[in-house]
Every structure is written in structure tokens, then in C-alpha cells.
Short mmCIF file of C-alpha atoms and ligand atoms in Angstrom, two decimals:
data_model
loop_
_atom_site.label_atom_id
_atom_site.label_comp_id
_atom_site.label_asym_id
_atom_site.label_seq_id
_atom_site.Cartn_x
_atom_site.Cartn_y
_atom_site.Cartn_z
CA UNK T 1 48.19 -0.37 -21.04
CA UNK T 2 44.81 -3.55 -21.87
CA UNK T 3 46.34 -5.24 -19.00
CA UNK T 4 46.35 -2.72 -17.21
CA UNK T 5 42.56 -1.41 -17.69
CA UNK T 6 41.02 -4.56 -17.04
CA UNK T 7 41.53 -4.74 -13.10
CA UNK T 8 40.83 -1.28 -12.76
CA UNK T 9 37.36 -1.35 -15.32
CA UNK T 10 36.26 -4.20 -12.65
CA UNK T 11 37.21 -1.92 -9.66
CA UNK T 12 35.03 0.45 -11.57
CA UNK T 13 32.29 -1.99 -11.73
CA UNK T 14 32.77 -3.43 -8.41
CA UNK T 15 32.82 0.38 -7.15
CA UNK T 16 29.43 1.17 -8.77
CA UNK T 17 27.75 -2.00 -7.67
CA UNK T 18 28.75 -1.06 -4.08
CA UNK T 19 27.02 2.09 -4.35
CA UNK T 20 24.03 0.89 -6.26
CA UNK T 21 23.06 -1.45 -3.00
CA UNK T 22 24.03 1.16 -0.41
CA UNK T 23 21.67 3.36 -2.13
CA UNK T 24 19.70 0.45 -2.42
CA UNK T 25 19.69 -0.09 1.84
CA UNK T 26 19.42 3.33 3.02
CA UNK T 27 17.83 3.60 5.68
CA UNK T 28 14.98 5.88 6.45
CA UNK T 29 12.68 7.09 9.84
CA UNK T 30 9.94 4.69 10.36
CA UNK T 31 7.13 5.33 12.24
CA UNK T 32 4.74 2.17 12.57
CA UNK T 33 0.84 4.37 12.66
CA UNK T 34 -0.23 7.57 10.69
CA UNK T 35 -3.34 7.66 12.19
CA UNK T 36 -5.96 9.84 14.78
CA UNK T 37 -8.92 8.88 15.83
CA UNK T 38 -11.46 10.64 18.21
CA UNK T 39 -11.07 7.42 20.04
CA UNK T 40 -7.10 7.02 19.48
CA UNK T 41 -4.79 10.10 20.29
CA UNK T 42 -1.45 7.50 20.18
CA UNK T 43 -0.18 7.67 16.36
CA UNK T 44 3.48 5.47 16.54
CA UNK T 45 6.90 5.21 17.65
CA UNK T 46 9.89 6.26 15.75
CA UNK T 47 12.34 3.44 14.58
CA UNK T 48 15.49 3.55 12.13
CA UNK T 49 16.61 0.19 11.90
CA UNK T 50 19.24 -0.58 13.08
CA UNK T 51 19.92 2.02 15.04
CA UNK T 52 20.46 3.64 17.92
CA UNK T 53 18.23 7.35 18.25
CA UNK T 54 17.00 10.33 19.09
CA UNK T 55 13.69 11.77 18.05
CA UNK T 56 12.67 15.24 17.81
CA UNK T 57 9.97 17.31 16.15
CA UNK T 58 9.71 20.08 14.67
CA UNK T 59 7.36 22.50 12.27
CA UNK T 60 4.27 24.43 12.10
CA UNK T 61 2.88 22.05 13.88
CA UNK T 62 4.58 20.52 16.31
CA UNK T 63 2.36 22.38 19.52
CA UNK T 64 -0.33 19.43 18.17
CA UNK T 65 1.83 16.46 19.25
CA UNK T 66 3.47 15.35 22.26
CA UNK T 67 6.84 13.11 21.82
CA UNK T 68 7.21 11.48 24.83
CA UNK T 69 11.27 9.34 24.61
CA UNK T 70 10.18 7.73 20.70
CA UNK T 71 6.54 7.41 20.93
CA UNK T 72 4.90 10.42 19.61
CA UNK T 73 0.42 11.06 20.35
CA UNK T 74 -1.59 14.09 19.68
CA UNK T 75 -2.74 16.24 21.59
CA UNK T 76 -6.46 15.82 22.86
CA UNK T 77 -7.46 19.28 21.81
CA UNK T 78 -6.56 18.91 18.52
CA UNK T 79 -8.53 15.93 17.96
CA UNK T 80 -12.16 17.12 18.15
CA UNK T 81 -11.94 19.53 15.22
CA UNK T 82 -8.77 20.91 13.47
CA UNK T 83 -8.11 20.05 9.25
CA UNK T 84 -8.09 16.96 8.05
CA UNK T 85 -4.56 15.84 8.44
CA UNK T 86 -1.39 17.89 10.67
CA UNK T 87 2.09 17.27 8.90
CA UNK T 88 5.50 17.45 11.02
CA UNK T 89 9.08 17.35 10.48
CA UNK T 90 10.88 14.68 12.58
CA UNK T 91 15.13 14.61 13.03
CA UNK T 92 16.89 11.91 14.50
CA UNK T 93 20.55 12.21 15.52
CA UNK T 94 22.23 8.56 14.99
CA UNK T 95 25.98 8.32 15.11
CA UNK T 96 25.87 9.04 11.46
CA UNK T 97 24.81 12.70 11.33
CA UNK T 98 21.20 13.37 11.52
CA UNK T 99 18.18 12.23 9.32
CA UNK T 100 15.14 14.12 8.60
CA UNK T 101 11.30 13.27 7.72
CA UNK T 102 8.60 14.77 7.11
CA UNK T 103 4.69 13.05 8.69
CA UNK T 104 1.51 13.29 6.86
CA UNK T 105 -0.50 12.74 9.98
CA UNK T 106 -4.64 11.22 9.38
CA UNK T 107 -7.30 11.12 11.23
CA UNK T 108 -8.67 8.30 10.61
CA UNK T 109 -12.35 8.94 8.81
CA UNK T 110 -12.39 5.70 6.96
CA UNK T 111 -14.83 3.72 6.75
CA UNK T 112 -15.09 0.35 7.91
CA UNK T 113 -17.59 -1.23 6.07
CA UNK T 114 -15.43 -3.95 4.43
CA UNK T 115 -16.53 -3.22 1.30
CA UNK T 116 -12.85 -3.20 -1.30
CA UNK T 117 -13.95 -2.41 -4.57
CA UNK T 118 -12.22 -4.31 -6.45
CA UNK T 119 -10.01 -1.77 -9.62
CA UNK T 120 -12.39 0.95 -8.26
CA UNK T 121 -16.57 1.20 -9.42
CA UNK T 122 -16.06 0.51 -12.48
CA UNK T 123 -19.41 -1.81 -13.58
CA UNK T 124 -22.19 0.14 -12.46
CA UNK T 125 -20.72 3.99 -12.83
CA UNK T 126 -19.39 4.28 -17.12
CA UNK T 127 -15.79 4.14 -15.58
CA UNK T 128 -12.57 2.19 -16.45
CA UNK T 129 -11.04 -0.53 -14.63
CA UNK T 130 -7.77 1.34 -12.22
CA UNK T 131 -9.25 4.50 -13.89
CA UNK T 132 -9.52 8.08 -12.47
CA UNK T 133 -12.88 8.05 -12.03
CA UNK T 134 -13.64 4.06 -10.61
CA UNK T 135 -12.06 6.08 -7.78
CA UNK T 136 -13.42 8.68 -7.14
CA UNK T 137 -17.40 6.37 -7.79
CA UNK T 138 -14.71 4.24 -4.70
CA UNK T 139 -15.20 7.41 -3.08
CA UNK T 140 -18.46 8.77 -2.80
CA UNK T 141 -20.50 5.58 -2.23
CA UNK T 142 -17.99 4.88 0.52
CA UNK T 143 -16.56 1.52 0.00
CA UNK T 144 -13.83 1.56 3.32
CA UNK T 145 -10.45 0.90 0.82
CA UNK T 146 -10.29 0.67 -3.15
CA UNK T 147 -8.24 -1.41 -4.67
CA UNK T 148 -6.02 -1.22 -7.96
CA UNK T 149 -3.76 -2.32 -10.23
CA UNK T 150 0.26 -1.11 -10.30
CA UNK T 151 3.21 -1.92 -12.36
CA UNK T 152 6.59 -1.44 -13.18
CA UNK T 153 7.68 0.14 -16.99
CA UNK T 154 10.60 -0.16 -19.05
CA UNK T 155 12.30 3.18 -17.53
CA UNK T 156 10.68 1.96 -13.96
CA UNK T 157 8.04 4.80 -13.48
CA UNK T 158 4.95 2.80 -11.64
CA UNK T 159 1.69 2.87 -13.55
CA UNK T 160 -2.33 2.18 -12.78
CA UNK T 161 -3.37 -1.11 -14.87
CA UNK T 162 -4.62 -4.39 -14.25
CA UNK T 163 -3.06 -6.81 -16.97
CA UNK T 164 0.21 -7.36 -17.85
CA UNK T 165 -0.07 -5.57 -21.22
CA UNK T 166 -2.98 -2.53 -22.45
CA UNK T 167 -3.51 -2.06 -26.09
CA UNK T 168 -0.74 -3.86 -27.80
CA UNK T 169 2.25 -2.71 -25.73
CA UNK T 170 3.85 -5.26 -23.34
CA UNK T 171 3.92 -2.59 -19.94
CA UNK T 172 7.85 -4.06 -18.63
CA UNK T 173 8.21 -2.76 -22.01
CA UNK T 174 7.15 -0.32 -22.53
CA UNK T 175 9.00 3.47 -21.14
CA UNK T 176 5.83 5.60 -19.10
CA UNK T 177 6.30 8.50 -21.77
CA UNK T 178 4.44 5.42 -24.62
CA UNK T 179 1.82 4.68 -22.26
CA UNK T 180 0.29 7.68 -21.59
CA UNK T 181 -0.35 8.63 -24.89
CA UNK T 182 -2.85 5.88 -24.55
CA UNK T 183 -6.63 6.09 -23.69
CA UNK T 184 -8.45 4.29 -21.68
CA UNK T 185 -11.90 3.03 -22.39
CA UNK T 186 -13.87 6.66 -20.88
CA UNK T 187 -10.44 8.50 -22.75
CA UNK T 188 -8.93 8.93 -19.51
CA UNK T 189 -4.44 7.97 -19.66
CA UNK T 190 -3.31 5.45 -18.11
CA UNK T 191 -2.86 7.01 -14.39
CA UNK T 192 1.08 7.28 -12.65
CA UNK T 193 0.65 6.16 -8.98
CA UNK T 194 1.18 9.08 -8.64
CA UNK T 195 -1.97 11.21 -9.87
CA UNK T 196 -3.35 8.53 -8.36
CA UNK T 197 -2.33 8.90 -4.66
CA UNK T 198 -2.61 12.06 -5.36
CA UNK T 199 -6.24 12.15 -6.29
CA UNK T 200 -6.76 9.32 -3.33
CA UNK T 201 -4.46 11.47 -0.54
CA UNK T 202 -7.98 14.70 -1.18
CA UNK T 203 -10.08 12.74 0.84
CA UNK T 204 -9.88 10.42 4.25
CA UNK T 205 -12.75 7.26 4.01
CA UNK T 206 -11.74 5.69 1.78
CA UNK T 207 -8.05 3.69 1.72
CA UNK T 208 -6.21 2.92 -0.99
CA UNK T 209 -5.89 -0.79 -1.18
CA UNK T 210 -2.18 -1.30 -3.48
CA UNK T 211 -1.65 -4.41 -5.28
CA UNK T 212 2.04 -4.63 -6.61
CA UNK T 213 2.02 -6.96 -9.53
CA UNK T 214 4.57 -9.56 -10.28
CA UNK T 215 7.38 -9.31 -12.82
CA UNK T 216 10.12 -11.22 -14.31
CA UNK T 217 12.35 -11.73 -12.39
CA UNK T 218 12.82 -11.25 -8.88
CA UNK T 219 16.25 -8.35 -9.18
CA UNK T 220 12.65 -6.41 -11.35
CA UNK T 221 10.85 -8.11 -8.91
CA UNK T 222 12.45 -6.03 -5.11
CA UNK T 223 13.35 -2.79 -7.10
CA UNK T 224 9.47 -2.02 -7.98
CA UNK T 225 8.87 -2.46 -4.45
CA UNK T 226 11.71 -0.03 -3.80
CA UNK T 227 9.83 1.84 -5.87
CA UNK T 228 6.58 2.27 -4.78
CA UNK T 229 7.47 2.84 -0.75
CA UNK T 230 9.88 5.15 -2.49
CA UNK T 231 6.73 7.08 -3.66
CA UNK T 232 4.57 6.71 -0.98
CA UNK T 233 6.72 7.84 0.87
CA UNK T 234 8.15 11.33 -0.81
CA UNK T 235 3.78 11.81 -0.60
CA UNK T 236 3.36 11.45 3.18
CA UNK T 237 1.18 8.03 1.58
CA UNK T 238 1.63 6.63 4.24
CA UNK T 239 -1.09 6.37 6.68
CA UNK T 240 -4.09 5.93 2.58
CA UNK T 241 -2.47 2.06 1.40
CA UNK T 242 -2.30 -1.44 2.35
CA UNK T 243 -0.11 -3.28 -0.32
CA UNK T 244 -1.14 -5.98 -1.36
CA UNK T 245 1.07 -8.87 -4.31
CA UNK T 246 0.76 -11.81 -5.47
CA UNK T 247 5.04 -12.10 -4.99
CA UNK T 248 6.09 -12.95 -2.36
CA UNK T 249 9.26 -11.70 -3.32
CA UNK T 250 8.04 -8.35 -3.04
CA UNK T 251 5.25 -8.39 -0.02
CA UNK T 252 8.66 -9.73 1.77
CA UNK T 253 10.58 -6.73 0.65
CA UNK T 254 8.64 -4.32 0.98
CA UNK T 255 8.58 -5.42 4.95
CA UNK T 256 11.80 -5.57 5.17
CA UNK T 257 11.62 -2.11 3.93
CA UNK T 258 9.68 -1.52 6.93
CA UNK T 259 7.48 -3.82 9.67
CA UNK T 260 5.20 -1.37 9.79
CA UNK T 261 3.14 -1.84 7.23
CA UNK T 262 0.52 -3.59 5.97
CA UNK T 263 1.07 -6.26 3.72
CA UNK T 264 -1.08 -8.56 3.22
CA UNK T 265 -0.18 -12.16 0.08
CA UNK T 266 -2.83 -13.09 -2.56
CA UNK T 267 -1.53 -16.00 -4.23
CA UNK T 268 -3.85 -18.67 -1.42
CA UNK T 269 -0.88 -20.97 -1.19
CA UNK T 270 0.71 -19.63 1.68
CA UNK T 271 -1.21 -21.38 5.77
CA UNK T 272 -2.20 -18.79 7.96
CA UNK T 273 0.11 -20.44 9.93
CA UNK T 274 2.96 -19.28 7.92
CA UNK T 275 2.46 -15.85 6.83
CA UNK T 276 2.08 -14.97 10.35
CA UNK T 277 6.02 -15.97 11.79
CA UNK T 278 6.43 -13.72 8.41
CA UNK T 279 4.74 -10.95 10.49
CA UNK T 280 2.70 -10.51 7.78
CA UNK T 281 -0.16 -7.48 8.36
CA UNK T 282 -2.97 -10.99 6.57
CA UNK T 283 -3.74 -12.87 4.08
CA UNK T 284 -5.82 -11.90 0.94
CA UNK T 285 -7.18 -14.86 -0.98
CA UNK T 286 -9.68 -15.68 -3.19
CA UNK T 287 -12.99 -17.26 -2.50
CA UNK T 288 -12.50 -20.18 -3.21
CA UNK T 289 -9.43 -20.61 -1.56
CA UNK T 290 -11.09 -20.01 2.09
CA UNK T 291 -14.48 -22.76 0.18
CA UNK T 292 -11.44 -25.67 0.28
CA UNK T 293 -9.34 -24.36 3.81
CA UNK T 294 -12.21 -23.35 5.64
CA UNK T 295 -10.43 -23.26 9.07
CA UNK T 296 -8.06 -20.58 7.77
CA UNK T 297 -9.74 -18.27 9.14
CA UNK T 298 -10.36 -19.00 12.96
CA UNK T 299 -6.94 -19.70 12.68
CA UNK T 300 -5.65 -16.24 10.74
CA UNK T 301 -7.90 -14.59 13.71
CA UNK T 302 -6.67 -16.29 16.56
CA UNK T 303 -2.53 -15.23 14.85
CA UNK T 304 -3.94 -12.20 14.65
CA UNK T 305 -4.68 -11.90 10.17
CA UNK T 306 -6.47 -10.27 8.41
CA UNK T 307 -8.72 -11.38 6.69
CA UNK T 308 -9.84 -10.09 2.81
CA UNK T 309 -11.77 -12.21 0.42
CA UNK T 310 -11.88 -11.99 -3.79
CA UNK T 311 -13.49 -11.13 -6.06
CA UNK T 312 -17.09 -11.96 -4.35
CA UNK T 313 -19.96 -11.22 -6.83
CA UNK T 314 -22.33 -13.51 -6.23
CA UNK T 315 -25.57 -12.19 -3.50
CA UNK T 316 -24.78 -15.69 -2.08
CA UNK T 317 -21.05 -15.73 -1.59
CA UNK T 318 -21.35 -12.70 -0.58
CA UNK T 319 -23.46 -13.37 2.24
CA UNK T 320 -21.65 -15.98 3.64
CA UNK T 321 -18.21 -13.69 3.56
CA UNK T 322 -20.31 -11.31 5.92
CA UNK T 323 -21.41 -14.29 7.83
CA UNK T 324 -17.14 -15.05 8.77
CA UNK T 325 -17.28 -11.04 9.67
CA UNK T 326 -13.92 -11.05 7.99
CA UNK T 327 -12.55 -8.15 7.48
CA UNK T 328 -12.56 -6.55 4.08
CA UNK T 329 -14.46 -8.49 0.20
CA UNK T 330 -12.32 -7.28 -2.81
CA UNK T 331 -16.51 -7.45 -4.66
CA UNK T 332 -17.10 -5.91 -8.35
CA UNK T 333 -20.43 -5.36 -7.11
CA UNK T 334 -19.82 -2.55 -4.40
CA UNK T 335 -23.65 -0.54 -4.11
CA UNK T 336 -25.05 -4.52 -3.84
CA UNK T 337 -22.60 -5.62 -0.81
CA UNK T 338 -22.75 -1.79 0.37
CA UNK T 339 -26.53 -2.39 0.48
CA UNK T 340 -26.96 -6.16 2.03
CA UNK T 341 -24.36 -4.62 5.56
CA UNK T 342 -26.72 -1.57 5.70
CA UNK T 343 -29.88 -4.39 6.25
MG1 LIG G 401 -5.86 -6.71 -8.04
#
């Protein structure tokens, strides 16, 4: 009896494993861009990795858009005035059946002033780092982006916090419900990623710079990248988010799921050549890395990589990076940097 049960159990385990892997590798309809502006009516290209598909658009806003083969654009008359965004339904006929997706196509009014508020704007506002109000202050100040840190909890939920632990609770071994009981220094609860994105998506002037933190194993890191991607996709938040991580496995996994994502690497140990070969969007390095490797600024620009330096707070250093004409400067002093840039 037992002899028969063991092979059965093995087969069951193998089939469960196969199911998990295939669920993780579910293909998505991808769109290479999610914004339009007065300067740009081309939205992007639709695709499904590894599949041929015939795409169709539908829904309330279908008349606003034009789809030529797989290239999506917005009609000129819809650009000059109208809502902040349009939701558009896309279906794809593939050999395996029909797939559906809804995309939020955003009016791009993002500030272009290089200023990224590090963990939001908290230092001079009374907000706690990484709180919803720190994000609101960064938006009010008109920063180009507001950076925040994401960890995965024991029960695979996503929360916003800088350190791997908070008030003695280690995030990866604590449940979401337990963490939600803890108060930040300004009385707010620790935000979940869904709440944070919901707040950020109320506006279209400040980008959301999502740092996904390294975790205890490669498996958990890859899982956290998939969870974050799935939440951003289901909330239709793609237009708002730039991704950053110290963990190259996370950067790779995000790019594997969707090669159109804007993913920058934080750890400072890879040259622009390596990042460009891996098709990363940019390098987002500690300011000291650029001081040690000044040629990396020119070579990153030449390779079309975006450049971000962190965390630059000293006025002289801020001016040095302004003079280098890099894309973004991450700072705890967004008010000061905004003033310096306006001069
Ligand atoms: Mg961070």
C-alpha cells in the first residue's frame, strides 16, 4: 500500500510544481509605452512575448485611439484637452485563444526638473519617510519623482518601508496584518503598495520611483518582482512607475516579464557597458561611484542609459551633478535642489 502511495505523492508534488511554474510564466499583453503628450501622439507597440497575435481595441474610449497592426497612437484631437487618462481595452487573438488586458493611457504632464525626493519629501515637512504624506509633499513641491522602498512580508504582501525591520518586527518574517498595526512617526499606518500606488495615481506630474528591496533568497526576490509587477499591472499603474533595485536578480526578473519596463540598477558595481548589454534602462548609483568613475557619466549617456545619483544633499555636490546634466538627482533636500535648478 505504502509502496503505491509514494509514487502517487511524487507525481502529485511534480504536478503541483509544474502548475506553480506555469502560473508564474503566464504571458501578458504588453504595451511599450503608456503615455501621450502634446509632443507625442505615439503611445507604443503591443506584443505578447513568444506569441503571434492579432490585436483589437475596444471599450468606451476606443474612438480616441488608432491601432495600426500593433502600433497604438492617440488621435490628435484628444490630445489638446480631456481627462488625465483614458482606459483602453485590448484583446489579442492567439493560437492558444483570446487574451484581454485594459491599459491606462496617461496624459504625460510629469515634471522634468531632475529632482527625485528620496523616500518622499519628509525632512522639512514633518512627514514620516516613506509615508503617504511624504509622497503628497513631493507632488505638492512638483518634484519629477518620489522614491519609496518596497519589502515583501511573510504572507507575500507588499509594504512601504526603508529598513528590513520596523519597530523590532522583521518584515519578511511578519504578516501584513501585524505590520499594519504599527504606526509611523507621524501617526500614519505603514502603507501597503496598493495604497501608495492609489495615492500616486491621483496625479500625473510626479513619477513613482519604486525601489524593490533585496530579500533573504533569490527565490523570494524573484517572487517579489513578480508580485510587484502583477500589482502594477492589475492597478494599471505602468505609466507612473520607474523601477530600481540593488538586487540584479530583481532587475533581471522585471525585465524578463516585461522588457519595456524602466529598470535602473542601484548597486554601483556594474559599468554602463554591462547595463546596456543587459538592456537596463539606467544606472542609479551612489554619488561616490560617479566621483570614482567620472567617465561613466559620458559612457552611460552615449549608450542611452538614464543616470541618477543618490543621495545628494550637499549644495556643492548638488551643483556638481546639475553641471553634469544627468537625468535625475535623488535627494533628502528636494526644496533646495528645486531652488538651485530654477536659478
Ligand atoms: Mg530607497
